[in-house]
Coordinates of C-alpha atoms in Angstrom, one line a residue:
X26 CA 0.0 0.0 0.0
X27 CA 2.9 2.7 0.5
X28 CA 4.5 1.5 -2.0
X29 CA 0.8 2.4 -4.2
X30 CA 1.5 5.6 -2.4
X31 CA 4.3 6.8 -4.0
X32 CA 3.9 5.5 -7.0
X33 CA 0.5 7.5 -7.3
X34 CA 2.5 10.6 -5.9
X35 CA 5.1 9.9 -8.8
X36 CA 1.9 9.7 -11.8
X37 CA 0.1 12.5 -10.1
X38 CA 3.3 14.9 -10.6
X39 CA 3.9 13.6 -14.4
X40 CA 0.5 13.9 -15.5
X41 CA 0.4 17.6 -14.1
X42 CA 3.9 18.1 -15.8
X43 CA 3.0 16.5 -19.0
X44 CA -0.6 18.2 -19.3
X45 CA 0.3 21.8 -17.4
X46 CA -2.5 20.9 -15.5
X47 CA -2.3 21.6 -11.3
X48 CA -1.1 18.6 -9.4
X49 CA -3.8 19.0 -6.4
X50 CA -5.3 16.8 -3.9
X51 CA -7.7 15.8 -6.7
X52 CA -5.6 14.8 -9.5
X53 CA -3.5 12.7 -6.7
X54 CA -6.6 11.0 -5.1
X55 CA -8.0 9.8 -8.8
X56 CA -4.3 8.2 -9.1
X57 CA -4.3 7.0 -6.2
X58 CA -7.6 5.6 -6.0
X59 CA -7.4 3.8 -9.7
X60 CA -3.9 2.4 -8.4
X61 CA -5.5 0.8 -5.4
X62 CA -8.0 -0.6 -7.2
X63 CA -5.7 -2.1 -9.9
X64 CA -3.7 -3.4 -7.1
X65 CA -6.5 -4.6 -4.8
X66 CA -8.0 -6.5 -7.9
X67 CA -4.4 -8.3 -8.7
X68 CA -4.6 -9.6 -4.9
X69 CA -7.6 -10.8 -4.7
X70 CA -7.0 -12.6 -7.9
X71 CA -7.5 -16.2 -6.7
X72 CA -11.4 -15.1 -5.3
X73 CA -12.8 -13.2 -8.2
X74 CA -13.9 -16.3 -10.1
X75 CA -15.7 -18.0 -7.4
X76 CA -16.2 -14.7 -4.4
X77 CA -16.9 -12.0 -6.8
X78 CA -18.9 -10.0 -4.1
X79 CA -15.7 -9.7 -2.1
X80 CA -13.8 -8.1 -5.2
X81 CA -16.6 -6.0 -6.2
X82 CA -17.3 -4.7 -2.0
X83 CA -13.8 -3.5 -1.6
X84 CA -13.7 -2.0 -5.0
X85 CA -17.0 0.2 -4.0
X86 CA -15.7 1.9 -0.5
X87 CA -12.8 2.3 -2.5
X88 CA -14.3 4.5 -5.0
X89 CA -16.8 5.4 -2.5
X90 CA -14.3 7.0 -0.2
X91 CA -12.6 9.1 -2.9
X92 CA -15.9 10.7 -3.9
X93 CA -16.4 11.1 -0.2
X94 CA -12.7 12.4 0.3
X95 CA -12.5 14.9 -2.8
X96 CA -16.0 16.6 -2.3
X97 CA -16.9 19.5 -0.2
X98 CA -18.4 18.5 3.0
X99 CA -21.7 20.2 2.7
X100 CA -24.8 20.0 1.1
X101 CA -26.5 21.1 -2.0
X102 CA -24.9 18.9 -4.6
X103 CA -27.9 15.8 -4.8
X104 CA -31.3 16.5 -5.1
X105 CA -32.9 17.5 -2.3
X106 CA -29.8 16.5 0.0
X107 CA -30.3 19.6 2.3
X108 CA -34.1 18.1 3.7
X109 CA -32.4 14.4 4.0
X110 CA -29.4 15.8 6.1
X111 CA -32.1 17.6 8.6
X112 CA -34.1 14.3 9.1
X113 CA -30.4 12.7 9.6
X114 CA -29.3 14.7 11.9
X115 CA -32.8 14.3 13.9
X116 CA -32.6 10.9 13.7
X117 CA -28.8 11.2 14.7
X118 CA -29.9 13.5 17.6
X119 CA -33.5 11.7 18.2
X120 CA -34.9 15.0 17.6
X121 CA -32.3 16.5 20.5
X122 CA -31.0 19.9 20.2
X123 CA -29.1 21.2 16.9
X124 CA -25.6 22.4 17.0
X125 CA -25.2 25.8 15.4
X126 CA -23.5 24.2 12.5
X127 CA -26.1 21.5 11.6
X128 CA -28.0 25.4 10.7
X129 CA -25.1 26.7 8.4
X130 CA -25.1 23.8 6.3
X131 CA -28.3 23.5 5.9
X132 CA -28.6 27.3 5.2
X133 CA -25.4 26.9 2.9
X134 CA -27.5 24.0 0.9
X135 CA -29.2 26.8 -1.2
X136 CA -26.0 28.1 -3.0
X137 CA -25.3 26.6 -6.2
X138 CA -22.9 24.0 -6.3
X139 CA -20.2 25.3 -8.0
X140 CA -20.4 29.3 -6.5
X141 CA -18.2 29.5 -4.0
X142 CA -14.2 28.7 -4.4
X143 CA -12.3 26.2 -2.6
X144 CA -10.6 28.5 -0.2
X145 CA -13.9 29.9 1.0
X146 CA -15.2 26.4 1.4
X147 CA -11.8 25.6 3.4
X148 CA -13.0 28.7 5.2
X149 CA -16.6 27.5 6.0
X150 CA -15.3 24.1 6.9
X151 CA -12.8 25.7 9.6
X152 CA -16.2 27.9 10.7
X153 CA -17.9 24.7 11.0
X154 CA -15.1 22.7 13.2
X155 CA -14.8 26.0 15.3
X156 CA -18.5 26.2 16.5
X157 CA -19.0 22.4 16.9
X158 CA -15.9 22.1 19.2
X159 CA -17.2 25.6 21.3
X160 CA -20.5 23.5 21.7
X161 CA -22.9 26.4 20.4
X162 CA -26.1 24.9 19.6
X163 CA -29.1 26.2 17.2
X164 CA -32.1 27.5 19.4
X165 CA -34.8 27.5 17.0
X166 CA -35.6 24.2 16.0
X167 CA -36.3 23.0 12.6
X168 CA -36.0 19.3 13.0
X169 CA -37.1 16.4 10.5
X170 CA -39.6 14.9 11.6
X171 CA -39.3 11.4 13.3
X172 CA -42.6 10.1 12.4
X173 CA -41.5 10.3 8.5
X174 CA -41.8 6.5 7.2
X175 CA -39.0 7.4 5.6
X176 CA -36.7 7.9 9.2
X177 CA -35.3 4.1 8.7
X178 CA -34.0 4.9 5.5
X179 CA -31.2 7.9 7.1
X180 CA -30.2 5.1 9.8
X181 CA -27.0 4.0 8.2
X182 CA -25.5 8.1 8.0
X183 CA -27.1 8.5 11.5
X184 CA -25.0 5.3 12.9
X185 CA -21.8 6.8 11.7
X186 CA -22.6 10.8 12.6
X187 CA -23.1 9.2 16.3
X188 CA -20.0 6.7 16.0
X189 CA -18.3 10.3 14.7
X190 CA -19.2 12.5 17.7
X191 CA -18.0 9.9 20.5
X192 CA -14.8 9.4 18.8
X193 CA -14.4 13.1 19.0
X194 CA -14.0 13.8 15.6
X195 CA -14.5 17.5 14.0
X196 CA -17.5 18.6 12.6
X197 CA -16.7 17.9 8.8
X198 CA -14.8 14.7 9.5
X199 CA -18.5 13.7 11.4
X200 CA -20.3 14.2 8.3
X201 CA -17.8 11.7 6.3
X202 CA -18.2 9.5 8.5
X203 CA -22.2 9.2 7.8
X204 CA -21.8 9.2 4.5
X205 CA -18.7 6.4 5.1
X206 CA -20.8 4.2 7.3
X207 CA -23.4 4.8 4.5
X208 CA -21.3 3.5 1.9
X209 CA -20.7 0.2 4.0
X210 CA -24.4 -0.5 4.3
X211 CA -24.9 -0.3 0.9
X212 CA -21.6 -2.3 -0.5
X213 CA -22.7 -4.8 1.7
X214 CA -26.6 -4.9 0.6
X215 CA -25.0 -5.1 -3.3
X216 CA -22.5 -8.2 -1.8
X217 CA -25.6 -10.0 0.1
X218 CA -27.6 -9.7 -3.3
X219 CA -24.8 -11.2 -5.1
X220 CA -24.0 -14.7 -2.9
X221 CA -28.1 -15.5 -3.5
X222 CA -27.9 -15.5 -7.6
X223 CA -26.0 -18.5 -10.0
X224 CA -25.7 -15.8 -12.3
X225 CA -25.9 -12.1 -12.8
X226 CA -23.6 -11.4 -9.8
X227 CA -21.6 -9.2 -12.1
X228 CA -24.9 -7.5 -12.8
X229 CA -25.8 -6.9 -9.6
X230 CA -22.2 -5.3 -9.0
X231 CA -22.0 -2.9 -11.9
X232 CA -25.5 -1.1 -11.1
X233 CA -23.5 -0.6 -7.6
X234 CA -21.2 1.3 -9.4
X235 CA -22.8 3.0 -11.2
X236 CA -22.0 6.6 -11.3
X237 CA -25.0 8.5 -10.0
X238 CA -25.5 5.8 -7.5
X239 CA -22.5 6.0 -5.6
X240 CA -22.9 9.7 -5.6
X241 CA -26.1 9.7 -3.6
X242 CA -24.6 6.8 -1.5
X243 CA -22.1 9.4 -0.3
X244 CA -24.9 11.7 -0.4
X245 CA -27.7 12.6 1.8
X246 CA -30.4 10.6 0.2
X247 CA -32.8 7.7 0.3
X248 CA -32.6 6.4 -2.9
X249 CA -29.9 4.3 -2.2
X250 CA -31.3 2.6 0.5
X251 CA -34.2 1.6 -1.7
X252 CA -31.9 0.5 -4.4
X253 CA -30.0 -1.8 -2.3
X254 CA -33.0 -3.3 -0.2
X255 CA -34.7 -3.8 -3.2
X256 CA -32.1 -5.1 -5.3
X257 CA -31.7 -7.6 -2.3
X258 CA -35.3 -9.4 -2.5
X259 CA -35.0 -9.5 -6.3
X260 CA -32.2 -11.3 -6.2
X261 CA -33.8 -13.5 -3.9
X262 CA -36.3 -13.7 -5.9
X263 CA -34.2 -14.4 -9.2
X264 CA -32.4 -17.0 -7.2
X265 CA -34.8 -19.3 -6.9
X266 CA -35.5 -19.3 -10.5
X267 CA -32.1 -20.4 -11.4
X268 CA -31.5 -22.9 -9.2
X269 CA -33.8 -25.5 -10.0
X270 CA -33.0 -27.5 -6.5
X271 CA -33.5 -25.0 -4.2
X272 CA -36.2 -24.8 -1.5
X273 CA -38.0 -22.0 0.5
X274 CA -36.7 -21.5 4.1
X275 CA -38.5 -19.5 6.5
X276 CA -35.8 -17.3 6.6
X277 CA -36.1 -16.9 2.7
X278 CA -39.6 -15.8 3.5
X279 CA -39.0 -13.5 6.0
X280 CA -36.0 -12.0 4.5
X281 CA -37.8 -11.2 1.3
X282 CA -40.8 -9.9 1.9
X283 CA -38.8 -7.5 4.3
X284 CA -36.7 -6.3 1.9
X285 CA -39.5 -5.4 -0.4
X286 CA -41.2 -3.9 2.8
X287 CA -38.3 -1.9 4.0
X288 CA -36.8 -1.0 1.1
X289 CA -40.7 0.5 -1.0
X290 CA -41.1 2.2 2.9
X291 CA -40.0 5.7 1.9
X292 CA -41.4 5.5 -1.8
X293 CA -44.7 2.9 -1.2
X294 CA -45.1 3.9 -5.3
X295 CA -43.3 0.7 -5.9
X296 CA -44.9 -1.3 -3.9
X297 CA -46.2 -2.9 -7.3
X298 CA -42.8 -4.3 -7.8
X299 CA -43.9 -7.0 -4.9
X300 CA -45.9 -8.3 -7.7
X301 CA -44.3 -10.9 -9.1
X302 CA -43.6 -12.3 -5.5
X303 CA -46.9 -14.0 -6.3
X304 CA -45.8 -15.8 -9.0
X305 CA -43.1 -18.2 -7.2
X306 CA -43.5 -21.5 -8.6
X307 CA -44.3 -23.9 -6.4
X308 CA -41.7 -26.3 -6.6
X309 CA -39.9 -24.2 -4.1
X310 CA -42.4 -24.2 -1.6
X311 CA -41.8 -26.7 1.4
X312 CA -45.5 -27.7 2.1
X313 CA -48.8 -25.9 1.2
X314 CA -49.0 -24.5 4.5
X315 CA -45.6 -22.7 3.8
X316 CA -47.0 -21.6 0.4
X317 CA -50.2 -20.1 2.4
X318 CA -48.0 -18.1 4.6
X319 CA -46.5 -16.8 2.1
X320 CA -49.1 -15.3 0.3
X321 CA -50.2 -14.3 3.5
X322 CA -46.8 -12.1 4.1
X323 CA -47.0 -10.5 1.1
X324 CA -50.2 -9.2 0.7
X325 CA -49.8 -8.0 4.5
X326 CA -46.8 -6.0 3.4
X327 CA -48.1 -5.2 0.0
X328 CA -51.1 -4.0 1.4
X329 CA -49.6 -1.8 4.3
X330 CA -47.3 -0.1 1.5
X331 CA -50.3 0.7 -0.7
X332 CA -52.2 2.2 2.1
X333 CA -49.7 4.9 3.3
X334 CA -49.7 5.6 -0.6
X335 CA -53.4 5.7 -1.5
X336 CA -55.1 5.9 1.8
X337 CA -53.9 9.6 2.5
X338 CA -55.0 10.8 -1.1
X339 CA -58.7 9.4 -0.1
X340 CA -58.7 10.8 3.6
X341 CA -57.2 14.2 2.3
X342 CA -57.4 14.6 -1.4
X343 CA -54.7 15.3 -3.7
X344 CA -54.5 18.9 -2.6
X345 CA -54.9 22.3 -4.3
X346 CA -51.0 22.8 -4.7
X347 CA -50.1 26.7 -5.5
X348 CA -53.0 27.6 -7.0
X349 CA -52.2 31.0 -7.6
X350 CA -51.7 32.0 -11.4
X351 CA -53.2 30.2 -14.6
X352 CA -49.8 28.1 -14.8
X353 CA -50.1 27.1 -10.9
X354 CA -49.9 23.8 -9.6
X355 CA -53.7 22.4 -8.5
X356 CA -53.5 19.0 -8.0
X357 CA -57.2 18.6 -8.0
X358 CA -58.1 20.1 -11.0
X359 CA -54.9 18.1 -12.4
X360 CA -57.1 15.1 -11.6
X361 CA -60.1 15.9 -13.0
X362 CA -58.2 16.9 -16.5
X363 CA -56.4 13.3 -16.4
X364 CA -60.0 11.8 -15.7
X365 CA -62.0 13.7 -18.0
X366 CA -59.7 14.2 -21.3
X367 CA -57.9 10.6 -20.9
X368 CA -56.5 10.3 -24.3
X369 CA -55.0 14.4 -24.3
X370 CA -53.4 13.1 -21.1
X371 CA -52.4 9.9 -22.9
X372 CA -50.6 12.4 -25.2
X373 CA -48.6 14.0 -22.7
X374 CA -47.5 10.6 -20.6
X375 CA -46.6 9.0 -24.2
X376 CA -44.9 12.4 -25.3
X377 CA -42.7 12.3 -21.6
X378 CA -41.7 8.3 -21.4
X379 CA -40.2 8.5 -25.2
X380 CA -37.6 10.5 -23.3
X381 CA -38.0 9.0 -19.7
X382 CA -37.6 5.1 -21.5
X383 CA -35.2 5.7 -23.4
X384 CA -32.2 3.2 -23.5
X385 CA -30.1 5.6 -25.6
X386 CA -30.7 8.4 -22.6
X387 CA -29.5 5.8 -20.0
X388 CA -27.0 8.1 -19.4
X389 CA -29.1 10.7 -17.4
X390 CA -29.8 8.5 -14.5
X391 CA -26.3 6.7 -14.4
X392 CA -23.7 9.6 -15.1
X393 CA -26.3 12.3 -13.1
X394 CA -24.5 14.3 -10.5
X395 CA -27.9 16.4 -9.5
X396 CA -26.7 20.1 -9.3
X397 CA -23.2 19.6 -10.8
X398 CA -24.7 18.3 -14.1
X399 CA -24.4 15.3 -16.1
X400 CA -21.1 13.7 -16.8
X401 CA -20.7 13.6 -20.4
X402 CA -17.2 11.9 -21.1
X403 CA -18.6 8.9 -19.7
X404 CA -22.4 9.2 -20.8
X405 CA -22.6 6.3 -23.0
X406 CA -20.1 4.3 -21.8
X407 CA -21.3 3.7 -18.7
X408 CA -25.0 2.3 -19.6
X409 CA -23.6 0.1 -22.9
X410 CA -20.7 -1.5 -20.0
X411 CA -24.3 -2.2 -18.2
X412 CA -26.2 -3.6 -21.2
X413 CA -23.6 -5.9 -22.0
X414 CA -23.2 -6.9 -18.8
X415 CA -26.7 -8.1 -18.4
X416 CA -26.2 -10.0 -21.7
X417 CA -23.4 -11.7 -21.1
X418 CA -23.5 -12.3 -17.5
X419 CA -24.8 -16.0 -17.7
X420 CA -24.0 -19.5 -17.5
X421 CA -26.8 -21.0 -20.2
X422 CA -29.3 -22.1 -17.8
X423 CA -33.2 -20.4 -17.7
X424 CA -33.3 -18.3 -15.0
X425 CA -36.9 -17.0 -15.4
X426 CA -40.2 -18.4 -16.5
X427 CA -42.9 -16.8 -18.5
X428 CA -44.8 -16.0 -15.4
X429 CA -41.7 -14.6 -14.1
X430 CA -41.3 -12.7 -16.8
X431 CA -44.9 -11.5 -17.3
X432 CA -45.5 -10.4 -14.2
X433 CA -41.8 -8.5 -13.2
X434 CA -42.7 -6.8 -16.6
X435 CA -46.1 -5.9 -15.9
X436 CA -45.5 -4.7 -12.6
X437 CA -42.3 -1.8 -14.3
X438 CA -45.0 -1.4 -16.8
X439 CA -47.5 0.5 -14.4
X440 CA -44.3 2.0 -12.5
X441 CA -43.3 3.6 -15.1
X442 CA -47.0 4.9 -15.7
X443 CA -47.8 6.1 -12.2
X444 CA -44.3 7.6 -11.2
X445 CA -44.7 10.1 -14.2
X446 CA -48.2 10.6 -13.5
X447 CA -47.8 11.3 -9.6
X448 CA -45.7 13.9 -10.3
X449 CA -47.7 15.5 -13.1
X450 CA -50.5 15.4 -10.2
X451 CA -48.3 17.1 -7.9
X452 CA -45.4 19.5 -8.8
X453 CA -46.4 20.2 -12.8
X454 CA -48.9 23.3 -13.7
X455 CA -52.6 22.5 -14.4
X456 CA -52.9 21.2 -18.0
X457 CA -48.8 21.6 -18.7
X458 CA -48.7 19.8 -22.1
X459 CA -45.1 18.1 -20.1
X460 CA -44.2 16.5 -17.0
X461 CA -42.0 18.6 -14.6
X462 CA -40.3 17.0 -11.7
X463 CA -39.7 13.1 -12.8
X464 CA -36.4 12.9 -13.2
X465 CA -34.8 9.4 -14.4
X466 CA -33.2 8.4 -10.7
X467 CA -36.8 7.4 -10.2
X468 CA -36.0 4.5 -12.8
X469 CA -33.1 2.9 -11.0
X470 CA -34.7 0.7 -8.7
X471 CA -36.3 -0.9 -11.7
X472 CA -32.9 -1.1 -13.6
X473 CA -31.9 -4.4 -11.9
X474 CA -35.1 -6.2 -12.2
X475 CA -35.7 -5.0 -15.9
X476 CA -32.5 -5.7 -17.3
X477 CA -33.1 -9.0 -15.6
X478 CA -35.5 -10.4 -17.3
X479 CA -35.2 -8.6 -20.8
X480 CA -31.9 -10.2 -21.1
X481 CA -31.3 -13.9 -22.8
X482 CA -30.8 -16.8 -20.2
X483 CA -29.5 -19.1 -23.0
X484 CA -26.3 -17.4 -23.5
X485 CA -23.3 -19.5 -21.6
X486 CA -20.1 -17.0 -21.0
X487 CA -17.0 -18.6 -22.5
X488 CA -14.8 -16.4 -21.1
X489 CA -12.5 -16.8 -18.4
X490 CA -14.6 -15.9 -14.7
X491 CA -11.9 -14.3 -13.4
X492 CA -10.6 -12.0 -16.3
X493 CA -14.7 -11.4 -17.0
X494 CA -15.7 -11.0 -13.2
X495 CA -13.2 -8.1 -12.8
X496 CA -13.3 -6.3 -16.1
X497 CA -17.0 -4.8 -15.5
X498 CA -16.1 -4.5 -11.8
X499 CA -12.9 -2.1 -12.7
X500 CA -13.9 -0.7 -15.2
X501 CA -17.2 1.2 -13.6
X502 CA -15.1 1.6 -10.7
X503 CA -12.6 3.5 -13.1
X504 CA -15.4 5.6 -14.9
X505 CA -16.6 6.5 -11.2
X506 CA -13.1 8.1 -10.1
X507 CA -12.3 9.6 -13.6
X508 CA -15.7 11.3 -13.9
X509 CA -16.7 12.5 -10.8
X510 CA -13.0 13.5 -10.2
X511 CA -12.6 15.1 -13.3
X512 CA -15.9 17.3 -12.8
X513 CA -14.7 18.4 -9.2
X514 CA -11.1 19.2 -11.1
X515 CA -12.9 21.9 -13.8
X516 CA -14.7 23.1 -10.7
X517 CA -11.9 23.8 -8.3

């Protein structure tokens, strides 16, 4: 490892002198971080054909912990990042008193991402250390709210801002270790879902890696933990399909339905997802009494998601939304146009998903760095390393049957329909002949199962497993450092 050191050191300065560029902490932590991973693979040579999870769960906190180490600790860079790190921080806290600097990030959240220079965010970073180590706290409260169903999801950042504060570390070095603790959680949800499938595994590792994932894994967010949970009972789910032999434990139940449960929790929109669930076959069940239990789990868990998603639209309505203007948002009135003028609507929703569907715009959910743009060097790249992944990631055997099939398909079908429609109900003006507000990150819990089933079981992969296994790993591990890196480079 210092021996990696160095040599990075040595690259870093030649790169700088060959391309005039600056040779800063950036430029050296992209070497460095692409050595390590170059030299991690080569050593854990002997397990990537048989223990590819373990390759591909270092590789992610590696590249995980340079987009951790090289960004400015604060928020505003992901979507919404500055209302995730007040319900963290609550959680963190169990709704206990603020420090003063939880308030001047969160204030800070509203710049642009790319306004202020690096020496003034070295600045802010010093102000932040300073207050937390003088103790002052922030008297008027504006907490997240514990009761969110959405609280369990921030647990993972919480668990390492509290691990953070009793080792005594400063302010900003607190916040890394959320996000770091984060990271963990979700590398090893992406591992777990890899042991339970034949094939795929590589699958599974390269939508961890993708690009915009790990960038809200080191971000306030909860769309990773949705990812990974869900990603989880899929391949659960998958697994049983592929391996012919294989029975249904308890445990299997349990584990499954939960991760569907826990994982649709802060979005209960995909709770149609726990659709094909139903379709097991029943070869893998251990006894009819199992297979009634069964049932019996998931519509309990199905049905509890679908209430705290349609039950407060019946109690309360949709709402009026900003109904000030001809362009305002009015959420009932949107509903009464999408019920009474189907087909203009029909229009509209067909008009959005050309974009929203499109494999060939694959790129703006897995190169998407929210407020800092899209990467662009990387923007096709990326997605086709994906695509060929999923069809060539086999071993020959069926791995789905046409209920399988059917049903995962159906389920992504009306996904893909509601998401875009939900938000045309609530954030887009009456009648807007668009959709505002869906962005594609709302597709990548779908990416696993869909790419899953649209891809052909019958190929069998005549490469070598352990030069195939790592390729895709490295690579998207690679793309990760290189674009994020380079993006924060321009910028600083």
């Amino acid at each position: 490892i210092i021996g990696t050191v160095f040599l990075s050191a040595g690259i870093s300065f030649l790169l700088s002198a060959v391309l005039s560029i600056a040779n800063n902490m950036i430029l050296f932590s992209m070497v460095l971080s692409v050595c390590l991973i170059l030299v991690i693979t080569y050593l854990l040579r002997s397990l990537i054909s048989s223990k590819a999870e373990v390759l591909f769960f270092v590789i992610a906190l590696i590249a995980g912990s340079f987009m951790i180490a090289v960004r400015p600790c604060e928020v505003g860079y992901s979507w919404d990042d500055q209302i995730h790190f007040q319900r963290t921080m609550s959680l963190a806290s169990l709704n206990g008193p603020y420090y003063l600097a939880d308030n001047i990030v969160f204030e800070n959240a509203w710049e642009p991402a790319s306004k202020a220079t690096m020496a003034e965010r070295e600045e802010r970073a010093e102000l932040l250390n300073t207050s937390y180590e003088k103790g002052e706290l922030y008297e008027v409260p504006f907490h997240g709210n514990l009761r969110y169903l959405c609280i369990e999801s921030y647990s993972p950042y919480a668990a390492g801002i509290i691990v953070g504060r009793g080792l005594g570390l400063s302010y900003v070095n607190i916040l890394r270790m959320g996000w770091f603790f984060n990271l963990i959680f979700y590398a090893f949800m992406f591992s777990w879902a890899m042991t339970k499938v034949r094939f795929g595994k590589i699958l599974i590792a390269v939508i961890g890696l993708l690009p915009t994932n790990l960038f809200m894994v080191t971000s306030f967010s909860y769309d990773p933990w949705i990812t990974a949970w869900l990603v989880l009972g899929f391949s659960y789910y998958f697994g049983f399909f592929q391996d012919k032999e294989r029975k249904l434990k308890n445990e299997d139940i349990f584990i499954m339905i939960f991760a569907f449960w826990i994982g649709c929790l802060p979005k209960a929109i995909y709770f149609l997802l726990m659709f094909p669930l139903l379709f097991l076959p029943k070869r893998v069940f251990q006894s009819n009494r199992q297979r009634y239990w069964y049932y019996a789990f998931v519509f309990l868990a199905a049905g509890h998601l679908a209430s705290t998603f349609v039950l407060p639209k019946l109690m309360h309505g949709f709402g009026r939304g900003d109904t000030t203007g001809t362009t305002a948002v009015n959420s009932g009135s949107q509903v009464e146009f999408i019920l009474s003028e189907p087909m203009s609507y029909a229009k509209i929703l067909l008009n959005f998903l050309a974009y929203f569907i499109n494999p060939l715009k694959s790129g703006d959910f897995s190169t998407n760095y929210a407020y800092m743009g899209v990467g662009k060097t990387f923007y096709y790249i990326a997605p086709l390393i994906m695509w060929l992944t999923a069809f060539t990631d086999k071993n020959g055997v069926s791995g789905k049957t046409k209920w399988s099939f059917s049903s995962t398909a159906f389920a992504m079908f009306w996904l893909v329909v509601l998401i875009p429609t939900a938000m045309y109900i609530s954030f887009t003006a009456y009648r807007n002949p668009t959709i505002e507000g869906c962005q594609p990150r709302y597709l990548m819990p779908l990416v696993y199962p869909a790419l899953n089933i649209h891809s052909f079981d019958r190929f069998r992969n005549p490469f070598n497993k352990e030069i195939y296994n790592a390729i895709p790993i490295v690579l998207m591990a690679v793309i990760v450092i290189l674009d994020f890196g380079s993006m924060l480079y321009i910028r600083y």
